[in-house]
Coordinates of C-alpha atoms in Angstrom, one line a residue:
Chain A
M1 CA -7.5 14.6 56.2
S2 CA -10.0 12.7 58.3
D3 CA -11.2 9.2 57.3
V4 CA -14.7 10.4 57.6
D5 CA -14.3 13.0 54.8
P6 CA -16.2 11.3 52.0
F7 CA -13.8 13.0 49.5
S8 CA -10.7 11.5 51.0
R9 CA -10.9 8.3 48.8
G10 CA -11.3 10.5 45.7
C11 CA -13.3 13.3 44.2
A12 CA -15.2 13.2 40.8
W13 CA -16.7 15.9 38.6
I14 CA -20.0 14.6 37.2
Q15 CA -22.3 16.9 35.1
G16 CA -21.3 20.0 36.9
E17 CA -21.0 18.7 40.5
Y18 CA -18.1 17.5 42.6
V19 CA -19.1 14.2 44.3
P20 CA -17.2 11.6 46.4
I21 CA -15.7 8.9 44.1
R22 CA -18.0 6.3 45.7
E23 CA -21.0 8.2 44.4
A24 CA -19.5 8.9 40.9
R25 CA -21.8 7.4 38.3
I26 CA -22.5 8.0 34.6
P27 CA -25.8 7.5 32.8
I28 CA -26.2 3.9 31.5
M29 CA -27.4 5.4 28.2
D30 CA -24.1 7.4 27.6
A31 CA -22.6 6.1 24.4
G32 CA -19.2 6.4 26.2
F33 CA -20.4 3.1 27.8
S34 CA -22.9 1.6 25.3
R35 CA -20.6 2.1 22.3
S36 CA -17.3 2.8 24.1
D37 CA -17.4 6.1 22.2
V38 CA -15.0 7.9 24.4
T39 CA -11.4 9.1 24.9
Y40 CA -9.6 9.9 28.1
D41 CA -6.3 10.9 29.5
V42 CA -4.6 10.3 32.9
V43 CA -2.2 12.7 34.6
A44 CA -0.4 11.9 37.8
V45 CA -0.1 14.1 40.8
W46 CA 3.1 13.3 42.8
G47 CA 4.3 15.2 45.9
G48 CA 1.5 17.6 45.5
A49 CA 2.2 18.6 41.9
F50 CA 0.9 17.6 38.4
F51 CA 3.5 16.0 36.3
R52 CA 3.6 17.2 32.6
L53 CA 0.0 18.4 32.8
D54 CA 0.4 20.4 29.6
A55 CA 1.5 17.3 27.6
H56 CA -1.6 15.4 28.9
L57 CA -4.0 18.3 28.0
D58 CA -2.4 18.5 24.6
R59 CA -3.0 14.9 23.9
F60 CA -6.5 14.9 25.3
E61 CA -7.4 17.8 23.1
R62 CA -5.9 16.0 20.1
S63 CA -7.8 12.9 20.9
M64 CA -11.1 14.7 21.2
S65 CA -10.5 16.5 17.9
R66 CA -9.8 13.1 16.2
L67 CA -13.1 11.7 17.5
G68 CA -15.1 14.9 16.7
L69 CA -16.0 15.4 20.4
E70 CA -16.7 19.0 21.6
L71 CA -17.2 19.6 25.3
G72 CA -18.9 22.6 26.8
V73 CA -15.7 23.2 28.8
D74 CA -12.4 24.6 27.4
R75 CA -8.8 23.7 28.2
D76 CA -8.5 26.2 31.1
E77 CA -11.8 25.0 32.6
I78 CA -10.6 21.4 32.3
A79 CA -7.4 22.2 34.1
T80 CA -9.4 24.0 36.9
I81 CA -11.7 21.0 37.3
L82 CA -8.7 18.7 37.6
H83 CA -7.1 20.9 40.2
D84 CA -10.4 21.1 42.1
C85 CA -10.8 17.3 42.1
V86 CA -7.3 16.9 43.6
R87 CA -7.7 19.8 46.0
R88 CA -11.0 18.6 47.3
S89 CA -9.6 15.0 47.8
G90 CA -6.5 16.4 49.6
L91 CA -4.5 13.7 47.9
R92 CA -0.7 14.4 47.5
E93 CA -0.2 11.4 45.1
A94 CA -3.1 11.0 42.8
Y95 CA -4.3 9.3 39.5
V96 CA -6.3 12.0 37.8
D97 CA -8.6 10.9 34.9
M98 CA -10.3 13.2 32.4
I99 CA -12.9 11.6 30.2
A100 CA -14.8 12.9 27.1
T101 CA -17.7 10.8 25.9
R102 CA -20.1 10.9 22.9
G103 CA -22.9 11.3 25.5
W104 CA -26.5 10.9 24.3
P105 CA -28.9 12.1 21.7
A106 CA -29.6 15.8 22.0
R107 CA -32.9 15.4 20.1
G108 CA -33.5 11.6 19.7
G109 CA -32.1 9.4 17.0
R110 CA -28.9 7.4 17.0
D111 CA -26.5 9.4 14.8
P112 CA -23.4 10.1 16.9
W113 CA -22.7 13.5 15.3
T114 CA -26.0 14.7 16.9
F115 CA -25.2 13.7 20.4
K116 CA -24.5 16.0 23.3
N117 CA -20.9 15.2 24.4
Q118 CA -20.0 14.8 28.0
F119 CA -17.0 15.5 30.3
Y120 CA -16.2 13.6 33.4
A121 CA -13.2 13.8 35.7
Y122 CA -11.9 12.3 38.9
A123 CA -8.9 12.1 41.2
I124 CA -8.2 9.0 43.2
P125 CA -5.2 7.7 45.2
Y126 CA -2.3 7.0 42.8
L127 CA -2.7 3.7 41.0
W128 CA 0.2 1.4 40.2
V129 CA 0.0 -0.8 37.1
V130 CA 2.7 -2.8 38.9
E131 CA 2.8 -2.5 42.7
P132 CA 6.0 -1.1 44.1
E133 CA 7.0 -4.4 45.8
E134 CA 6.8 -6.2 42.5
Q135 CA 8.8 -3.4 40.8
E136 CA 11.6 -4.0 43.3
R137 CA 12.0 -7.7 42.1
G138 CA 10.7 -7.1 38.5
S139 CA 7.8 -8.4 36.6
H140 CA 7.4 -11.5 34.4
L141 CA 6.2 -10.3 30.9
V142 CA 4.3 -12.7 28.7
I143 CA 3.7 -11.7 25.1
A144 CA 0.3 -13.2 24.0
K145 CA 0.1 -15.9 21.3
D146 CA -3.7 -16.2 21.1
T147 CA -4.7 -12.5 20.7
V148 CA -3.4 -9.7 18.5
R149 CA -3.8 -6.0 19.2
I150 CA -6.7 -4.2 17.5
P151 CA -5.2 -2.8 14.3
E152 CA -4.9 0.9 13.6
A153 CA -7.1 0.4 10.5
S154 CA -9.9 -0.4 13.0
V155 CA -9.2 1.8 16.1
D156 CA -6.5 4.5 16.3
P157 CA -4.3 3.5 19.3
T158 CA -2.9 7.1 19.5
V159 CA -6.4 8.2 20.6
K160 CA -6.4 6.9 24.1
N161 CA -9.4 4.6 24.4
F162 CA -11.3 1.9 26.4
H163 CA -11.2 -0.8 23.6
W164 CA -9.4 -3.2 25.9
G165 CA -11.0 -6.5 24.9
D166 CA -7.8 -7.6 23.3
L167 CA -5.6 -6.4 26.1
T168 CA -7.8 -8.1 28.7
R169 CA -7.7 -11.4 26.7
G170 CA -3.9 -11.0 26.7
A171 CA -3.9 -10.5 30.4
F172 CA -5.9 -13.7 31.0
E173 CA -3.5 -15.6 28.8
A174 CA -0.4 -14.2 30.5
H175 CA -1.9 -15.1 33.9
E176 CA -2.5 -18.7 32.7
R177 CA 1.1 -18.9 31.4
G178 CA 2.6 -17.7 34.7
G179 CA 3.2 -14.1 33.8
T180 CA 2.5 -11.1 35.9
V181 CA 2.1 -8.6 33.1
S182 CA 1.2 -9.0 29.4
A183 CA 1.7 -7.4 26.0
L184 CA 0.2 -8.1 22.6
P185 CA 1.7 -8.5 19.1
D186 CA 0.1 -6.9 16.1
V187 CA -1.2 -8.8 13.1
D188 CA 2.3 -8.7 11.5
G189 CA 4.0 -10.2 14.6
N190 CA 5.5 -7.0 15.9
L191 CA 5.4 -6.1 19.5
T192 CA 2.8 -3.4 20.5
E193 CA 1.8 -2.6 24.1
G194 CA 0.1 -4.0 27.2
P195 CA -3.0 -2.9 29.2
G196 CA -2.1 0.6 30.3
F197 CA 1.6 0.7 29.5
N198 CA 4.2 0.9 26.7
V199 CA 7.0 -1.7 26.5
F200 CA 10.8 -1.1 26.1
L201 CA 13.6 -3.6 25.4
V202 CA 17.3 -3.0 26.2
I203 CA 19.4 -4.7 23.6
D204 CA 23.2 -4.3 23.7
G205 CA 22.8 -1.4 26.0
E206 CA 20.5 0.5 23.7
I207 CA 16.9 1.3 24.1
H208 CA 14.1 0.0 21.8
T209 CA 10.4 0.7 21.8
P210 CA 7.7 0.1 19.1
A211 CA 7.1 3.0 16.7
S212 CA 3.5 2.4 15.8
G213 CA 0.4 0.5 16.8
V214 CA 0.7 1.9 20.4
L215 CA -0.3 4.8 22.5
L216 CA 2.2 7.6 22.3
G217 CA 2.6 7.6 26.1
I218 CA 3.8 10.6 27.9
T219 CA 5.9 8.4 30.2
R220 CA 7.2 6.7 27.0
R221 CA 8.2 10.2 25.7
T222 CA 9.7 11.2 29.0
V223 CA 11.8 8.1 29.1
L224 CA 13.1 8.6 25.6
E225 CA 14.0 12.2 26.5
L226 CA 15.7 11.2 29.7
A227 CA 17.6 8.4 27.9
E228 CA 19.0 10.9 25.4
E229 CA 20.0 13.2 28.3
H230 CA 21.8 10.3 29.8
G231 CA 23.6 9.6 26.5
L232 CA 21.8 6.3 25.8
S233 CA 20.9 5.3 22.2
T234 CA 17.2 5.0 21.5
H235 CA 15.5 3.2 18.6
V236 CA 11.8 3.8 17.9
R237 CA 11.0 1.2 15.4
A238 CA 9.0 -1.9 14.4
I239 CA 10.1 -4.6 16.8
P240 CA 9.5 -8.3 15.8
V241 CA 8.4 -10.3 18.8
A242 CA 11.4 -12.5 18.3
D243 CA 13.6 -9.6 19.3
A244 CA 12.4 -10.0 22.9
A245 CA 14.7 -13.1 23.0
R246 CA 17.7 -10.8 22.5
A247 CA 16.9 -8.3 25.3
E248 CA 19.1 -8.2 28.3
E249 CA 16.7 -5.9 30.1
A250 CA 13.1 -4.7 29.6
F251 CA 10.7 -2.4 31.3
L252 CA 7.2 -1.0 31.0
T253 CA 6.2 2.7 31.2
S254 CA 2.9 4.2 32.4
T255 CA 1.7 7.4 34.1
A256 CA 0.3 4.8 36.6
G257 CA 3.6 3.3 37.9
G258 CA 6.4 5.1 36.1
V259 CA 9.3 2.9 34.8
M260 CA 8.5 -0.7 35.8
P261 CA 11.3 -3.3 35.5
V262 CA 10.8 -6.6 33.7
T263 CA 13.1 -9.4 34.8
A264 CA 11.6 -12.3 32.7
I265 CA 10.0 -12.6 29.3
D266 CA 8.0 -15.6 28.3
G267 CA 9.7 -17.7 31.0
R268 CA 13.2 -16.6 30.2
T269 CA 15.1 -14.8 33.0
L270 CA 16.8 -11.6 31.9
G271 CA 20.3 -11.1 33.1
D272 CA 20.7 -12.1 36.7
G273 CA 16.9 -11.9 37.3
T274 CA 17.1 -8.5 39.1
P275 CA 16.2 -5.1 37.5
G276 CA 18.9 -4.2 35.1
A277 CA 21.4 -1.2 35.3
V278 CA 19.9 0.8 32.4
T279 CA 16.3 0.2 33.7
S280 CA 17.3 1.2 37.2
R281 CA 19.0 4.4 36.0
L282 CA 16.0 5.5 33.9
R283 CA 13.6 4.6 36.8
Q284 CA 15.6 6.8 39.1
A285 CA 15.8 9.6 36.5
Y286 CA 12.1 9.4 36.0
W287 CA 11.2 9.9 39.7
D288 CA 13.9 12.6 40.0
A289 CA 12.2 14.5 37.2
H290 CA 9.2 14.9 39.5
S291 CA 11.0 17.8 41.2
D292 CA 12.0 19.3 37.8
A293 CA 10.4 22.7 37.6
R294 CA 9.9 22.5 33.8
W295 CA 7.5 19.6 34.2
I296 CA 5.6 20.2 37.4
T297 CA 2.5 22.3 38.2
P298 CA 1.8 22.5 42.0
V299 CA -1.8 21.9 43.1
A300 CA -3.3 24.8 45.1
Y301 CA -4.5 22.8 48.1
D302 CA -6.7 24.3 50.8
A303 CA -4.7 25.8 53.7
Chain B
M1 CA -50.0 4.8 31.8
S2 CA -49.8 8.4 33.0
D3 CA -47.1 10.7 31.6
V4 CA -46.2 11.5 35.2
D5 CA -45.2 7.9 36.0
P6 CA -41.4 8.2 36.1
F7 CA -41.2 4.6 34.8
S8 CA -43.2 5.2 31.6
R9 CA -40.0 6.3 29.7
G10 CA -38.3 3.1 30.8
C11 CA -37.3 1.1 33.8
A12 CA -33.8 -0.1 34.8
W13 CA -32.5 -2.7 37.3
I14 CA -29.3 -1.3 38.9
Q15 CA -27.6 -3.1 41.8
G16 CA -30.7 -4.6 43.1
E17 CA -33.1 -1.7 42.6
Y18 CA -35.7 -0.8 40.0
V19 CA -35.2 2.8 39.0
P20 CA -36.7 5.1 36.2
I21 CA -34.4 5.0 33.2
R22 CA -33.5 8.7 33.6
E23 CA -31.9 7.8 37.0
A24 CA -30.1 4.7 35.7
R25 CA -26.4 5.2 36.3
I26 CA -23.4 2.9 36.6
P27 CA -20.3 3.5 38.7
I28 CA -17.6 5.3 36.7
M29 CA -15.1 2.8 38.1
D30 CA -16.9 -0.2 36.5
A31 CA -14.5 -1.9 34.1
G32 CA -17.5 -2.3 31.9
F33 CA -17.0 1.4 31.1
S34 CA -13.3 2.0 31.8
R35 CA -12.1 -1.1 29.9
S36 CA -15.3 -1.9 27.9
D37 CA -15.1 -5.2 29.6
V38 CA -18.7 -6.1 29.1
T39 CA -21.1 -8.2 27.1
Y40 CA -24.8 -7.6 26.6
D41 CA -27.9 -8.8 24.7
V42 CA -31.0 -7.1 23.5
V43 CA -34.4 -8.7 23.3
A44 CA -37.5 -7.0 21.9
V45 CA -41.0 -6.9 23.3
W46 CA -43.6 -6.5 20.6
G47 CA -47.3 -6.5 21.2
G48 CA -46.8 -7.2 24.8
A49 CA -44.6 -10.3 24.4
F50 CA -40.9 -11.1 24.3
F51 CA -39.7 -12.4 20.9
R52 CA -37.3 -15.4 21.0
L53 CA -36.4 -14.7 24.6
D54 CA -34.8 -18.1 25.1
A55 CA -32.5 -17.6 22.1
H56 CA -31.3 -14.3 23.5
L57 CA -30.8 -15.7 27.0
D58 CA -28.8 -18.6 25.4
R59 CA -26.5 -16.2 23.6
F60 CA -26.1 -14.0 26.7
E61 CA -25.1 -17.0 28.8
R62 CA -22.6 -18.1 26.1
S63 CA -21.1 -14.6 25.9
M64 CA -20.7 -14.4 29.7
S65 CA -19.0 -17.8 29.7
R66 CA -16.6 -16.8 26.9
L67 CA -15.5 -13.7 28.9
G68 CA -15.4 -15.6 32.2
L69 CA -18.1 -13.4 33.8
E70 CA -20.1 -14.8 36.6
L71 CA -23.2 -13.0 37.9
G72 CA -24.9 -13.4 41.2
V73 CA -28.1 -14.0 39.3
D74 CA -29.1 -17.1 37.4
R75 CA -30.9 -17.5 34.1
D76 CA -34.4 -17.6 35.7
E77 CA -33.6 -14.5 37.8
I78 CA -32.4 -12.6 34.7
A79 CA -35.7 -13.5 33.0
T80 CA -37.6 -12.3 36.0
I81 CA -35.8 -9.0 36.1
L82 CA -36.4 -8.5 32.4
H83 CA -40.1 -9.2 32.8
D84 CA -40.2 -6.8 35.8
C85 CA -38.5 -4.0 33.9
V86 CA -41.0 -4.3 31.1
R87 CA -44.0 -4.7 33.5
R88 CA -43.0 -1.7 35.6
S89 CA -42.6 0.5 32.4
G90 CA -45.9 -0.7 31.1
L91 CA -44.4 -0.7 27.6
R92 CA -46.1 -3.0 25.0
E93 CA -43.2 -2.4 22.5
A94 CA -39.8 -2.3 24.2
Y95 CA -36.0 -2.6 23.7
V96 CA -34.8 -4.7 26.6
D97 CA -31.1 -4.7 27.4
M98 CA -29.3 -7.1 29.7
I99 CA -25.7 -6.2 30.5
A100 CA -22.9 -8.1 32.3
T101 CA -19.8 -6.2 33.2
R102 CA -16.4 -7.1 34.7
G103 CA -17.3 -4.7 37.6
W104 CA -14.6 -3.6 40.0
P105 CA -12.0 -5.1 42.3
A106 CA -13.4 -7.1 45.1
R107 CA -10.2 -6.6 47.2
G108 CA -8.1 -4.0 45.3
G109 CA -5.7 -4.6 42.5
R110 CA -6.3 -4.5 38.8
D111 CA -6.5 -8.2 37.7
P112 CA -9.8 -8.7 36.0
W113 CA -10.2 -12.3 37.3
T114 CA -10.5 -10.9 40.8
F115 CA -13.3 -8.4 40.0
K116 CA -16.8 -8.6 41.3
N117 CA -18.9 -8.8 38.1
Q118 CA -22.1 -6.8 37.8
F119 CA -25.5 -7.2 36.1
Y120 CA -27.6 -4.3 34.8
A121 CA -30.8 -4.4 32.8
Y122 CA -33.4 -2.0 31.4
A123 CA -36.5 -1.7 29.2
I124 CA -37.1 1.4 27.1
P125 CA -39.5 2.2 24.3
Y126 CA -38.6 0.1 21.2
L127 CA -35.6 1.5 19.3
W128 CA -35.4 1.5 15.5
V129 CA -31.9 1.2 13.9
V130 CA -33.7 2.6 10.9
E131 CA -36.9 4.6 11.5
P132 CA -40.1 3.1 10.0
E133 CA -40.5 6.0 7.6
E134 CA -37.0 5.4 6.2
Q135 CA -37.7 1.6 6.0
E136 CA -40.7 2.4 3.7
R137 CA -38.4 4.1 1.1
G138 CA -35.3 2.0 1.9
S139 CA -31.8 3.0 3.2
H140 CA -28.7 4.0 1.4
L141 CA -25.9 1.7 2.5
V142 CA -22.3 2.8 2.3
I143 CA -19.5 0.3 2.8
A144 CA -16.6 2.0 4.5
K145 CA -13.2 2.4 2.7
D146 CA -11.3 4.0 5.5
T147 CA -11.9 1.6 8.3
V148 CA -11.9 -2.2 8.7
R149 CA -13.9 -4.2 11.3
I150 CA -11.9 -5.2 14.4
P151 CA -10.7 -8.7 13.6
E152 CA -11.7 -11.9 15.4
A153 CA -8.1 -12.4 16.5
S154 CA -8.5 -9.2 18.6
V155 CA -12.1 -9.2 19.8
D156 CA -14.6 -12.0 19.2
P157 CA -17.6 -10.5 17.3
T158 CA -19.9 -13.4 18.4
V159 CA -19.6 -12.2 22.0
K160 CA -21.9 -9.1 21.7
N161 CA -19.8 -6.2 22.8
F162 CA -19.4 -2.4 22.9
H163 CA -16.2 -2.2 20.9
W164 CA -17.8 0.1 18.4
G165 CA -14.9 2.5 17.6
D166 CA -14.6 1.0 14.1
L167 CA -18.4 0.9 13.5
T168 CA -18.7 4.5 14.6
R169 CA -15.9 5.6 12.3
G170 CA -17.7 3.8 9.5
A171 CA -20.9 5.6 10.3
F172 CA -19.2 9.0 10.1
E173 CA -17.6 8.0 6.8
A174 CA -21.0 6.8 5.4
H175 CA -22.6 10.1 6.5
E176 CA -20.0 12.1 4.7
R177 CA -20.5 10.0 1.6
G178 CA -24.2 10.6 1.6
G179 CA -25.2 7.2 3.0
T180 CA -27.9 6.7 5.7
V181 CA -26.5 3.4 7.1
S182 CA -23.0 1.9 7.0
A183 CA -21.1 -1.4 7.1
L184 CA -17.5 -2.4 7.3
P185 CA -15.2 -4.7 5.4
D186 CA -12.8 -7.0 7.2
V187 CA -9.0 -6.9 6.6
D188 CA -9.4 -9.3 3.7
G189 CA -12.0 -7.2 1.9
N190 CA -15.0 -9.2 2.8
L191 CA -18.2 -7.7 4.0
T192 CA -19.0 -7.9 7.7
E193 CA -21.7 -5.9 9.5
G194 CA -22.8 -2.4 10.6
P195 CA -23.4 -0.7 13.9
G196 CA -26.1 -2.9 15.5
F197 CA -27.1 -4.9 12.4
N198 CA -26.3 -7.8 10.1
V199 CA -26.2 -7.3 6.3
F200 CA -27.9 -9.4 3.6
L201 CA -27.6 -9.3 -0.2
V202 CA -30.1 -10.7 -2.6
I203 CA -28.3 -11.9 -5.8
D204 CA -30.2 -13.7 -8.6
G205 CA -33.1 -14.2 -6.2
E206 CA -31.0 -16.0 -3.6
I207 CA -30.0 -14.7 -0.1
H208 CA -26.4 -14.2 1.0
T209 CA -25.0 -13.1 4.4
P210 CA -21.5 -13.1 5.8
A211 CA -20.5 -16.3 7.6
S212 CA -17.9 -15.0 10.0
G213 CA -16.5 -11.8 11.5
V214 CA -20.0 -10.8 12.5
L215 CA -22.5 -11.2 15.4
L216 CA -24.6 -14.3 15.0
G217 CA -27.7 -12.2 15.2
I218 CA -31.0 -13.7 16.4
T219 CA -32.8 -11.7 13.7
R220 CA -30.3 -12.9 11.2
R221 CA -31.0 -16.5 12.2
T222 CA -34.8 -15.8 12.2
V223 CA -34.6 -14.5 8.6
L224 CA -32.5 -17.5 7.5
E225 CA -35.1 -19.8 9.0
L226 CA -38.0 -17.9 7.5
A227 CA -36.3 -17.8 4.1
E228 CA -36.0 -21.5 4.1
E229 CA -39.6 -21.9 5.1
H230 CA -40.4 -19.7 2.0
G231 CA -38.4 -21.9 -0.3
L232 CA -35.6 -19.3 -0.8
S233 CA -32.0 -20.4 -1.2
T234 CA -29.6 -19.1 1.4
H235 CA -25.9 -18.8 1.3
V236 CA -23.9 -18.1 4.5
R237 CA -20.4 -17.5 3.2
A238 CA -17.5 -15.1 2.9
I239 CA -18.8 -12.2 0.7
P240 CA -16.2 -10.0 -1.1
V241 CA -17.3 -6.4 -1.0
A242 CA -17.3 -6.4 -4.8
D243 CA -20.3 -8.8 -4.6
A244 CA -22.4 -5.8 -3.4
A245 CA -22.3 -4.5 -7.0
R246 CA -24.1 -7.7 -8.1
A247 CA -27.0 -7.4 -5.6
E248 CA -30.4 -6.6 -6.9
E249 CA -31.7 -6.2 -3.4
A250 CA -30.2 -5.8 0.1
F251 CA -31.5 -5.5 3.6
L252 CA -30.3 -5.2 7.2
T253 CA -31.4 -7.2 10.2
S254 CA -31.6 -6.2 13.9
T255 CA -33.7 -6.9 17.0
A256 CA -34.0 -3.1 16.9
G257 CA -35.8 -2.6 13.6
G258 CA -36.4 -6.1 12.1
V259 CA -35.8 -6.5 8.4
M260 CA -34.7 -3.1 7.0
P261 CA -34.7 -2.6 3.2
V262 CA -31.7 -1.1 1.5
T263 CA -32.4 0.5 -1.9
A264 CA -29.0 1.9 -2.7
I265 CA -25.4 0.8 -2.0
D266 CA -22.4 3.1 -2.4
G267 CA -24.4 5.5 -4.6
R268 CA -25.8 2.7 -6.9
T269 CA -29.6 2.4 -6.9
L270 CA -30.9 -1.2 -6.5
G271 CA -33.6 -2.3 -8.9
D272 CA -36.2 0.4 -9.3
G273 CA -35.1 2.1 -6.0
T274 CA -37.9 0.8 -3.9
P275 CA -37.7 -2.1 -1.4
G276 CA -37.4 -5.3 -3.4
A277 CA -39.8 -8.2 -3.6
V278 CA -37.7 -10.8 -1.6
T279 CA -36.9 -8.2 1.0
S280 CA -40.5 -7.2 1.4
R281 CA -41.7 -10.8 1.7
L282 CA -39.1 -11.5 4.4
R283 CA -40.0 -8.3 6.2
Q284 CA -43.6 -9.2 6.3
A285 CA -42.8 -12.8 7.4
Y286 CA -40.6 -11.4 10.2
W287 CA -43.3 -9.3 11.7
D288 CA -46.0 -12.0 11.2
A289 CA -43.7 -14.3 13.2
H290 CA -44.3 -12.0 16.2
S291 CA -47.7 -13.8 16.7
D292 CA -46.2 -17.2 16.3
A293 CA -46.6 -19.1 19.6
R294 CA -43.3 -21.0 19.3
W295 CA -41.3 -17.7 19.5
I296 CA -43.2 -15.5 21.9
T297 CA -43.4 -15.2 25.7
P298 CA -46.1 -12.9 27.0
V299 CA -45.2 -10.3 29.6
A300 CA -47.3 -10.5 32.8
Y301 CA -48.4 -6.9 33.0
D302 CA -50.1 -5.4 36.0
A303 CA -53.9 -5.6 35.7

């Protein structure tokens, strides 16, 4: 793929046309922007194949249904558009985003149930929530004290959304306190999630992750499934923030980065300060799964 | 202004260029969209003049400061761009939006403090949160039961923002329950605000509006000032939702619609079901104030 190919940095699908990512723009009047009335999903392409595409499409369809969004494209057409974005970019490792917005009024007025909903998609080079170099040494997780996660009674966290004001505030606080990644508590003082990732603790060799108030991440689910296959005990439960002080290991999960080791929490070094044994085992299993036929869908690239 | 002038439906300022509103688009990668990392302000033009432009610019500057956003344009340049958007559109009554977003990475990475922030603006024909015809008969306000306003501990409501997931849910619920407008309680059961407006109750001839958990609206402030000038008592306080049952009048305030009468709340008709005397007096005073020299800034239209 030549550097002069304008699609080589990514390809987007915008209102029926494939455009280079640099030219990908949405109308400023789209309520997906002006009211953040939008849901989305991100699936990874690794080694030329989608990973768990069906699981991502299932969740995307559920999210749209929960918001009452109806696109003019069905599931098969969405999959075709995602394939085409990747194929046209030529990327073998890609971050592939599908976005459904409320759109704009079909006939004037401001009632969202009358709007013409919109679908956008793009494929860009694979994004790392934590860069691979930092993953090798492990991240320093700071759990915010000044901000709580938006509660489920306000915005449903299982409908993947762009309401990141709280997560962004938490990221600023973590940065000021010397952290490299951040997570938020809920109003009851339980651990939730960070910007773009779920959080796991390893306590007495067993795996713990919050049950509610979080996105039901596909990578989170994959890790829980792989842990069980490896004979590890898993606990999906409410986790008081204080439990973080008992963790001997911790890690983050995201489609954009996989299983990302944490080697310090709130200034406390975990174990010997290198990625832990359980974390490393699951991280290896996660990437190994990317050649597992049950979970991959090869992209039909141009010859 | 000819119908064929592409600017007559509105004019936007996008990355240094004035474009017709139909062509106004923002990059899909702007974190103002993908993380709703954005603040904005809306000022009205009425009868060819901005109303309380300085108050809106003050609030916009405060909002940007709170989010740590720094634009490449200063206050005077922002004012010039707003004037130019209106002048080029030729609109005598306009809804003028100024928007500051986090933008996108200046040098790669995903840390918001490294992003290049962006400024967008546009002027479009004046928007009514409640259409004038509905204002004449009064709106039916429904206070949501199924959704609470995002708390201040998560997202600061005094920094005008696009985190409208809760407000949109409330609007759907109100629509299903027969309402025409909606407002949300907070987690403690106190009244907050609706999508794009503050809420006022009139109880025993005195005026009540929530003290916190709401945008400090410029129209809200204007109404409080006008009420005092008219010798009306005002109470800015925590208002339990149950107090709505004691109101003999109610109204909404917004830059996009002014003082908007409410004649029913949760199915209960207020007074005789027509806009109340106090409401009508303040509504008249509000529009009269649009010729008050202390608050208006004429637009320099083309000859």
